[in-house]
Amino acid sequence: MPQNDLQYSMETVSSTSNSSSRNVARPAQSRDAMLARPKWLRRFSRRHKRILTGVMIFLVVSLLFLLPFFFTPAQKYSSSNYLNFGRVSSNSPLHGAPFDGLLTAGVVPKRIHSHNDYTRTTPLFEAISLGVPSVEADVWLINGNLLVGHSNKGLSADRTLSSLYLEPIKSLLDHCKSINNGTKRGIFDVAPTLPLTLYIDFKSDGTSTFPVVNQTLSALRDAGYLTTYNANQGSSPPQYSQLTIIATGNAPLSMIQALNPRDIFYDAPLDDIGNNAYQPSLSPIANGAFKKLIGASWLPGGKGKGKIANLIQQAHAKGIQTRFWGTPTIPVWARNRVWSILLEAGTDWLNVDDLPAAVAF
C-alpha cells in the first residue's frame, strides 16, 4: 500500500476512534446532569416544560391585571344621612340635635338591609344601633302563632313576630312620639322622616298565614304608624309613615292587591319589573336574586354591570326601589367589589349579613 494511502487510513481510523470516544462519553455526562436535577423536573419532557412555562406566564400576567381591579380601595357610598330616596321634598329638615333618651341619637342610617336579622344576638336592636333601617323576619304559622325562624325545625314559642319585632317597634315609636311633644316621628334621630322597613318573609302557606299577619299588625295600624296606600290615590306612591311592611317569600300577591287601604306591600320580583302590575302603590321595593340574574358576569369582561344598571333603571323609572340578595359574602374583596358595583349602578339597598362591615364600607 502506498505510504500516502496508509497515512490517510491511519488518520481516518484515529478520527473515527476519537469521535466514537466522544459519543460514548456524552450519555454518561447527560445522565450525571439529569441526576443532579430535582426529581419533579426530570419527569417533565421538554414539551411539558414549555406548557408549564406558558401557564405560569399567563397566571402572572392575569394576576397583575386583576389585582388593581379587585383591590381598589372602596369608596364611601353611604355616608349621607338623608336616605328618604325622594319620598319627601329635598328641603325636608334633618334634626341634628339629639332628642333626650332617643336610642339612635347620633346614629347615621345607611342603605343597608339586615338579612336574616332574627339570627343576630339582639334582633332589631343591633341593626337600629348600627343605623340599619331595614330588617327581615322569616315567619311560620304554627298552631295559630307566627313563629320566627329560617326553617320549621328549632322554632321556639317565645320567638314570635310580635315579641321580636312588632311590640319592640311600637314601644320605640311610642317613645319617640312622647319625647317629640306628642308628634309622631321616625326612630332615627338624624333622619326623623325615614321609615323603618320590616320585611315579613312568609315561609308557611301564604293564604293561611296572611290573615294572621294582617291581624297581628292591628296595634301599629291603630296607632297610625304604618305606611299606607288608599285606592283613591290612583297610581300615586303610598303615604309613608314610621314603619313600612313588605311581604315577601310565599306572600299571596292577590290578597295584598285586594287590600284597601293597603298597609302591607308586596316585594316585587326584579326579573319581572316590566310587569304593569308592579307599581309603587303595590310594590315600593323590588328584589332580585344576584346569582340568578347576574351570576359571575360582574367579573372583568362580563356584562353584569350593564344588566344591573338596566334592572335598576327600569325599577326607578316606575318609582320602585331595588335590592339584590344572594350577593357574595366571601372572599371579602369579591363582596366589597359587588357592593361597589351595585351602589355605583344606583341600587337603593345592600342586602347584608355582616352589618359592621357594611356600616364601615
Short mmCIF file of C-alpha atoms in Angstrom, two decimals:
data_model
loop_
_atom_site.label_atom_id
_atom_site.label_comp_id
_atom_site.label_asym_id
_atom_site.label_seq_id
_atom_site.Cartn_x
_atom_site.Cartn_y
_atom_site.Cartn_z
CA MET A 1 0.00 0.00 0.00
CA PRO A 2 1.38 3.42 -0.85
CA GLN A 3 2.61 5.47 2.05
CA ASN A 4 0.10 8.30 1.44
CA ASP A 5 -2.83 5.88 1.42
CA LEU A 6 -1.56 4.26 4.57
CA GLN A 7 -1.24 7.62 6.32
CA TYR A 8 -4.79 8.58 5.23
CA SER A 9 -6.20 5.32 6.56
CA MET A 10 -4.49 5.76 9.90
CA GLU A 11 -5.79 9.32 10.22
CA THR A 12 -9.31 8.15 9.37
CA VAL A 13 -9.19 5.40 11.98
CA SER A 14 -7.84 7.84 14.54
CA SER A 15 -10.56 10.37 13.77
CA THR A 16 -13.26 7.74 13.95
CA SER A 17 -11.88 6.45 17.22
CA ASN A 18 -11.88 9.94 18.78
CA SER A 19 -15.40 10.58 17.55
CA SER A 20 -16.57 7.30 19.00
CA SER A 21 -14.94 8.16 22.29
CA ARG A 22 -16.75 11.48 22.39
CA ASN A 23 -20.07 9.84 21.54
CA VAL A 24 -19.60 7.25 24.26
CA ALA A 25 -18.79 9.92 26.85
CA ARG A 26 -21.90 12.02 26.18
CA PRO A 27 -24.53 9.68 27.66
CA ALA A 28 -22.59 9.46 30.91
CA GLN A 29 -22.36 13.23 31.16
CA SER A 30 -26.05 13.60 30.29
CA ARG A 31 -27.07 11.08 32.92
CA ASP A 32 -24.97 12.84 35.56
CA ALA A 33 -26.57 16.19 34.67
CA MET A 34 -30.05 14.72 34.79
CA LEU A 35 -29.42 13.05 38.16
CA ALA A 36 -28.30 16.41 39.53
CA ARG A 37 -31.76 17.90 38.74
CA PRO A 38 -34.75 17.62 41.13
CA LYS A 39 -36.93 14.54 40.61
CA TRP A 40 -40.04 16.56 39.74
CA LEU A 41 -38.13 18.35 36.98
CA ARG A 42 -36.74 15.18 35.48
CA ARG A 43 -40.26 13.89 34.96
CA PHE A 44 -41.13 16.61 32.53
CA SER A 45 -40.22 16.39 28.92
CA ARG A 46 -39.13 19.45 27.03
CA ARG A 47 -42.68 19.84 25.75
CA HIS A 48 -44.16 19.72 29.21
CA LYS A 49 -41.72 22.37 30.35
CA ARG A 50 -42.85 24.69 27.59
CA ILE A 51 -46.51 24.16 28.52
CA LEU A 52 -45.79 24.79 32.20
CA THR A 53 -43.83 27.95 31.40
CA GLY A 54 -46.70 29.25 29.28
CA VAL A 55 -49.25 28.59 32.02
CA MET A 56 -47.11 30.34 34.62
CA ILE A 57 -46.64 33.37 32.39
CA PHE A 58 -50.42 33.52 31.81
CA LEU A 59 -51.18 33.34 35.53
CA VAL A 60 -48.68 36.05 36.41
CA VAL A 61 -49.98 38.38 33.71
CA SER A 62 -53.59 37.71 34.74
CA LEU A 63 -52.79 38.39 38.38
CA LEU A 64 -51.08 41.67 37.53
CA PHE A 65 -54.13 42.68 35.51
CA LEU A 66 -56.72 41.70 38.10
CA LEU A 67 -55.07 42.96 41.29
CA PRO A 68 -55.71 46.66 40.65
CA PHE A 69 -59.30 45.85 39.66
CA PHE A 70 -60.17 43.89 42.78
CA PHE A 71 -58.18 45.71 45.41
CA THR A 72 -59.04 49.29 44.55
CA PRO A 73 -59.94 50.95 47.88
CA ALA A 74 -63.69 51.02 48.45
CA GLN A 75 -65.36 54.38 48.26
CA LYS A 76 -67.64 55.73 50.97
CA TYR A 77 -71.02 55.42 49.32
CA SER A 78 -73.45 55.54 52.21
CA SER A 79 -72.22 58.39 54.37
CA SER A 80 -75.30 60.55 53.75
CA ASN A 81 -77.91 60.58 56.47
CA TYR A 82 -80.60 61.71 54.06
CA LEU A 83 -81.97 58.41 52.85
CA ASN A 84 -85.58 59.21 52.14
CA PHE A 85 -84.93 58.35 48.46
CA GLY A 86 -87.24 61.04 47.12
CA ARG A 87 -90.07 60.14 49.46
CA VAL A 88 -90.17 63.67 50.85
CA SER A 89 -89.15 67.04 49.46
CA SER A 90 -85.45 67.78 49.20
CA ASN A 91 -85.68 70.59 51.76
CA SER A 92 -87.01 68.31 54.49
CA PRO A 93 -85.03 69.17 57.65
CA LEU A 94 -82.74 66.66 59.29
CA HIS A 95 -82.77 67.12 63.02
CA GLY A 96 -79.15 67.11 64.13
CA ALA A 97 -79.81 67.85 67.78
CA PRO A 98 -80.34 64.60 69.69
CA PHE A 99 -83.63 64.09 71.43
CA ASP A 100 -83.22 63.24 75.07
CA GLY A 101 -83.37 59.48 75.60
CA LEU A 102 -83.61 58.60 71.89
CA LEU A 103 -81.94 55.24 71.20
CA THR A 104 -80.45 56.37 67.89
CA ALA A 105 -79.09 59.78 68.92
CA GLY A 106 -76.13 60.47 66.63
CA VAL A 107 -76.58 57.24 64.63
CA VAL A 108 -76.42 57.80 60.87
CA PRO A 109 -78.76 55.47 58.94
CA LYS A 110 -77.38 53.85 55.81
CA ARG A 111 -78.59 51.96 52.74
CA ILE A 112 -78.42 48.55 54.42
CA HIS A 113 -80.93 45.72 54.78
CA SER A 114 -80.30 43.30 57.66
CA HIS A 115 -80.66 39.88 56.02
CA ASN A 116 -81.96 37.18 58.41
CA ASP A 117 -81.98 39.77 61.16
CA TYR A 118 -83.61 37.37 63.64
CA THR A 119 -80.37 35.31 63.76
CA ARG A 120 -78.48 38.14 65.47
CA THR A 121 -77.74 38.19 69.18
CA THR A 122 -80.20 41.04 69.65
CA PRO A 123 -82.66 41.06 66.74
CA LEU A 124 -83.86 44.50 65.59
CA PHE A 125 -81.88 46.50 68.18
CA GLU A 126 -78.46 45.56 66.81
CA ALA A 127 -79.50 46.75 63.36
CA ILE A 128 -81.01 50.00 64.65
CA SER A 129 -77.97 50.77 66.80
CA LEU A 130 -75.78 50.50 63.68
CA GLY A 131 -78.04 52.72 61.59
CA VAL A 132 -79.65 49.92 59.59
CA PRO A 133 -83.22 50.95 58.68
CA SER A 134 -84.39 47.68 57.09
CA VAL A 135 -84.77 44.31 58.82
CA GLU A 136 -86.18 40.92 57.91
CA ALA A 137 -88.08 38.20 59.79
CA ASP A 138 -88.89 34.74 58.42
CA VAL A 139 -92.33 33.73 59.68
CA TRP A 140 -94.08 30.36 60.11
CA LEU A 141 -97.70 29.92 61.10
CA ILE A 142 -97.67 27.16 63.73
CA ASN A 143 -100.85 26.43 65.69
CA GLY A 144 -102.11 29.95 65.12
CA ASN A 145 -98.84 31.59 66.21
CA LEU A 146 -96.37 33.46 63.99
CA LEU A 147 -93.02 31.94 64.94
CA VAL A 148 -89.74 33.36 63.62
CA GLY A 149 -87.00 31.15 62.19
CA HIS A 150 -85.31 30.12 58.97
CA SER A 151 -86.79 26.61 58.95
CA ASN A 152 -89.68 24.93 60.74
CA LYS A 153 -87.20 22.95 62.83
CA GLY A 154 -85.93 24.56 66.02
CA LEU A 155 -88.72 27.13 66.26
CA SER A 156 -89.41 28.48 69.72
CA ALA A 157 -92.76 29.55 71.15
CA ASP A 158 -91.19 32.64 72.73
CA ARG A 159 -89.67 33.88 69.46
CA THR A 160 -92.69 35.30 67.71
CA LEU A 161 -93.14 38.09 65.17
CA SER A 162 -94.76 40.18 67.89
CA SER A 163 -92.20 39.60 70.63
CA LEU A 164 -89.12 40.09 68.44
CA TYR A 165 -90.34 42.91 66.20
CA LEU A 166 -93.84 44.34 66.36
CA GLU A 167 -94.02 45.05 70.10
CA PRO A 168 -90.47 46.49 70.38
CA ILE A 169 -91.03 48.66 67.30
CA LYS A 170 -94.25 50.06 68.72
CA SER A 171 -92.55 50.77 72.04
CA LEU A 172 -89.74 52.63 70.27
CA LEU A 173 -92.15 54.67 68.16
CA ASP A 174 -94.30 55.46 71.20
CA HIS A 175 -91.18 56.68 72.99
CA CYS A 176 -90.10 58.81 70.03
CA LYS A 177 -93.55 60.36 69.96
CA SER A 178 -93.58 61.07 73.69
CA ILE A 179 -90.25 62.92 73.63
CA ASN A 180 -91.28 64.85 70.50
CA ASN A 181 -94.18 66.68 72.15
CA GLY A 182 -96.70 64.07 71.04
CA THR A 183 -95.82 64.32 67.34
CA LYS A 184 -95.05 61.09 65.51
CA ARG A 185 -91.55 60.75 64.14
CA GLY A 186 -89.23 58.00 62.95
CA ILE A 187 -86.78 56.05 65.04
CA PHE A 188 -83.62 57.68 63.69
CA ASP A 189 -82.71 60.97 65.27
CA VAL A 190 -80.81 62.43 62.30
CA ALA A 191 -83.46 61.28 59.81
CA PRO A 192 -86.82 61.63 61.58
CA THR A 193 -88.90 61.15 58.43
CA LEU A 194 -87.10 57.95 57.37
CA PRO A 195 -89.37 54.93 57.86
CA LEU A 196 -88.13 51.69 59.33
CA THR A 197 -88.78 48.86 56.85
CA LEU A 198 -89.80 45.43 58.11
CA TYR A 199 -89.76 42.53 55.65
CA ILE A 200 -92.03 39.67 56.66
CA ASP A 201 -90.86 36.60 54.75
CA PHE A 202 -93.75 34.13 54.56
CA LYS A 203 -92.28 30.64 54.98
CA SER A 204 -95.50 28.76 55.60
CA ASP A 205 -98.52 28.73 53.26
CA GLY A 206 -99.24 32.32 52.26
CA THR A 207 -103.02 32.08 52.05
CA SER A 208 -103.42 30.83 55.60
CA THR A 209 -100.60 32.94 57.07
CA PHE A 210 -101.62 36.29 55.61
CA PRO A 211 -104.84 36.88 57.67
CA VAL A 212 -102.92 36.20 60.89
CA VAL A 213 -100.14 38.61 59.90
CA ASN A 214 -102.71 41.24 58.95
CA GLN A 215 -104.46 40.93 62.31
CA THR A 216 -101.18 40.99 64.26
CA LEU A 217 -100.38 44.42 62.81
CA SER A 218 -103.53 45.95 64.34
CA ALA A 219 -101.82 47.79 67.21
CA LEU A 220 -99.34 49.51 64.89
CA ARG A 221 -102.14 50.24 62.41
CA ASP A 222 -104.37 51.79 65.06
CA ALA A 223 -101.51 54.00 66.24
CA GLY A 224 -101.09 55.34 62.69
CA TYR A 225 -97.51 54.11 62.37
CA LEU A 226 -97.92 52.09 59.15
CA THR A 227 -97.15 53.36 55.65
CA THR A 228 -100.50 53.23 53.82
CA TYR A 229 -101.93 53.42 50.33
CA ASN A 230 -105.58 54.26 49.58
CA ALA A 231 -107.18 53.34 46.26
CA ASN A 232 -108.40 56.92 45.76
CA GLN A 233 -104.76 57.96 45.42
CA GLY A 234 -104.65 56.37 41.98
CA SER A 235 -101.13 55.43 40.93
CA SER A 236 -99.50 57.71 43.48
CA PRO A 237 -96.95 56.28 45.91
CA PRO A 238 -98.16 55.32 49.38
CA GLN A 239 -98.20 57.79 52.26
CA TYR A 240 -95.03 56.93 54.15
CA SER A 241 -95.24 56.74 57.90
CA GLN A 242 -92.87 55.44 60.57
CA LEU A 243 -92.97 51.75 59.55
CA THR A 244 -93.27 50.15 56.12
CA ILE A 245 -94.27 46.49 55.93
CA ILE A 246 -93.04 44.47 52.93
CA ALA A 247 -94.38 40.94 52.45
CA THR A 248 -92.11 38.51 50.61
CA GLY A 249 -91.47 34.79 50.22
CA ASN A 250 -94.79 32.92 49.96
CA ALA A 251 -96.81 36.10 50.48
CA PRO A 252 -100.07 35.93 48.45
CA LEU A 253 -99.98 38.62 45.77
CA SER A 254 -103.74 38.58 45.12
CA MET A 255 -104.61 39.10 48.80
CA ILE A 256 -102.23 42.06 49.06
CA GLN A 257 -103.64 43.58 45.86
CA ALA A 258 -107.13 43.33 47.36
CA LEU A 259 -106.25 45.39 50.46
CA ASN A 260 -107.83 48.83 50.63
CA PRO A 261 -106.46 50.70 52.39
CA ARG A 262 -103.19 48.83 51.88
CA ASP A 263 -100.56 48.85 54.61
CA ILE A 264 -98.87 45.59 53.65
CA PHE A 265 -96.89 45.80 50.42
CA TYR A 266 -95.54 43.20 48.03
CA ASP A 267 -91.86 42.58 47.33
CA ALA A 268 -91.84 42.73 43.52
CA PRO A 269 -89.51 40.46 41.51
CA LEU A 270 -86.84 42.43 39.65
CA ASP A 271 -86.76 39.90 36.82
CA ASP A 272 -90.41 40.80 36.09
CA ILE A 273 -90.17 44.51 36.82
CA GLY A 274 -91.65 45.36 33.42
CA ASN A 275 -94.99 43.91 34.54
CA ASN A 276 -97.56 46.75 34.76
CA ALA A 277 -98.97 45.22 37.95
CA TYR A 278 -95.91 46.34 39.87
CA GLN A 279 -96.29 49.99 40.81
CA PRO A 280 -95.13 51.84 43.96
CA SER A 281 -98.66 51.62 45.32
CA LEU A 282 -98.29 47.84 45.45
CA SER A 283 -94.53 47.33 45.49
CA PRO A 284 -92.39 50.22 46.74
CA ILE A 285 -89.39 47.87 46.59
CA ALA A 286 -88.32 45.11 44.19
CA ASN A 287 -85.86 42.32 44.89
CA GLY A 288 -83.65 40.18 42.67
CA ALA A 289 -81.50 37.08 43.22
CA PHE A 290 -78.00 38.25 42.32
CA LYS A 291 -76.74 34.75 41.48
CA LYS A 292 -79.67 34.06 39.17
CA LEU A 293 -79.79 37.45 37.45
CA ILE A 294 -76.08 38.30 37.31
CA GLY A 295 -74.08 35.20 38.23
CA ALA A 296 -70.35 35.64 37.58
CA SER A 297 -70.87 38.20 34.83
CA TRP A 298 -69.85 41.00 37.23
CA LEU A 299 -66.23 39.86 36.80
CA PRO A 300 -63.95 41.67 34.31
CA GLY A 301 -65.10 41.24 30.75
CA GLY A 302 -68.62 40.25 31.74
CA LYS A 303 -71.86 42.08 31.04
CA GLY A 304 -73.02 42.12 34.65
CA LYS A 305 -72.69 45.86 35.18
CA GLY A 306 -74.97 46.54 32.24
CA LYS A 307 -77.56 44.03 33.47
CA ILE A 308 -77.56 45.53 36.96
CA ALA A 309 -77.87 49.09 35.67
CA ASN A 310 -80.70 48.13 33.30
CA LEU A 311 -82.78 46.47 36.04
CA ILE A 312 -82.27 49.38 38.41
CA GLN A 313 -83.18 51.90 35.73
CA GLN A 314 -86.39 50.02 34.90
CA ALA A 315 -87.41 49.96 38.56
CA HIS A 316 -86.51 53.59 39.21
CA ALA A 317 -88.47 54.66 36.13
CA LYS A 318 -91.54 53.35 38.00
CA GLY A 319 -90.52 54.90 41.31
CA ILE A 320 -89.63 51.49 42.77
CA GLN A 321 -86.52 50.91 44.89
CA THR A 322 -84.21 47.93 44.39
CA ARG A 323 -82.44 45.29 46.46
CA PHE A 324 -80.27 42.40 45.26
CA TRP A 325 -79.94 39.43 47.60
CA GLY A 326 -77.60 36.45 47.49
CA THR A 327 -74.53 38.59 46.73
CA PRO A 328 -71.07 37.11 47.50
CA THR A 329 -70.07 37.13 51.16
CA ILE A 330 -66.58 35.65 50.72
CA PRO A 331 -63.87 36.40 49.80
CA VAL A 332 -64.06 39.91 51.19
CA TRP A 333 -62.67 41.56 48.04
CA ALA A 334 -65.47 39.99 45.97
CA ARG A 335 -68.12 41.12 48.47
CA ASN A 336 -66.79 44.67 48.51
CA ARG A 337 -66.43 44.79 44.74
CA VAL A 338 -70.05 43.71 44.23
CA TRP A 339 -71.23 46.25 46.80
CA SER A 340 -69.37 48.94 44.88
CA ILE A 341 -70.84 47.85 41.56
CA LEU A 342 -74.39 47.84 42.97
CA LEU A 343 -74.07 51.26 44.59
CA GLU A 344 -72.41 52.75 41.52
CA ALA A 345 -75.36 51.47 39.47
CA GLY A 346 -77.76 53.20 41.88
CA THR A 347 -79.30 50.39 43.90
CA ASP A 348 -81.18 51.59 46.97
CA TRP A 349 -80.36 48.83 49.44
CA LEU A 350 -77.46 46.49 50.13
CA ASN A 351 -78.58 43.06 51.33
CA VAL A 352 -76.14 42.39 54.17
CA ASP A 353 -75.17 39.66 56.62
CA ASP A 354 -72.10 41.37 58.15
CA LEU A 355 -73.62 44.62 59.40
CA PRO A 356 -70.49 46.19 60.98
CA ALA A 357 -68.53 45.62 57.75
CA ALA A 358 -71.27 47.24 55.66
CA VAL A 359 -71.59 50.19 58.03
CA ALA A 360 -67.84 50.79 57.72
CA PHE A 361 -67.92 50.42 53.93
#
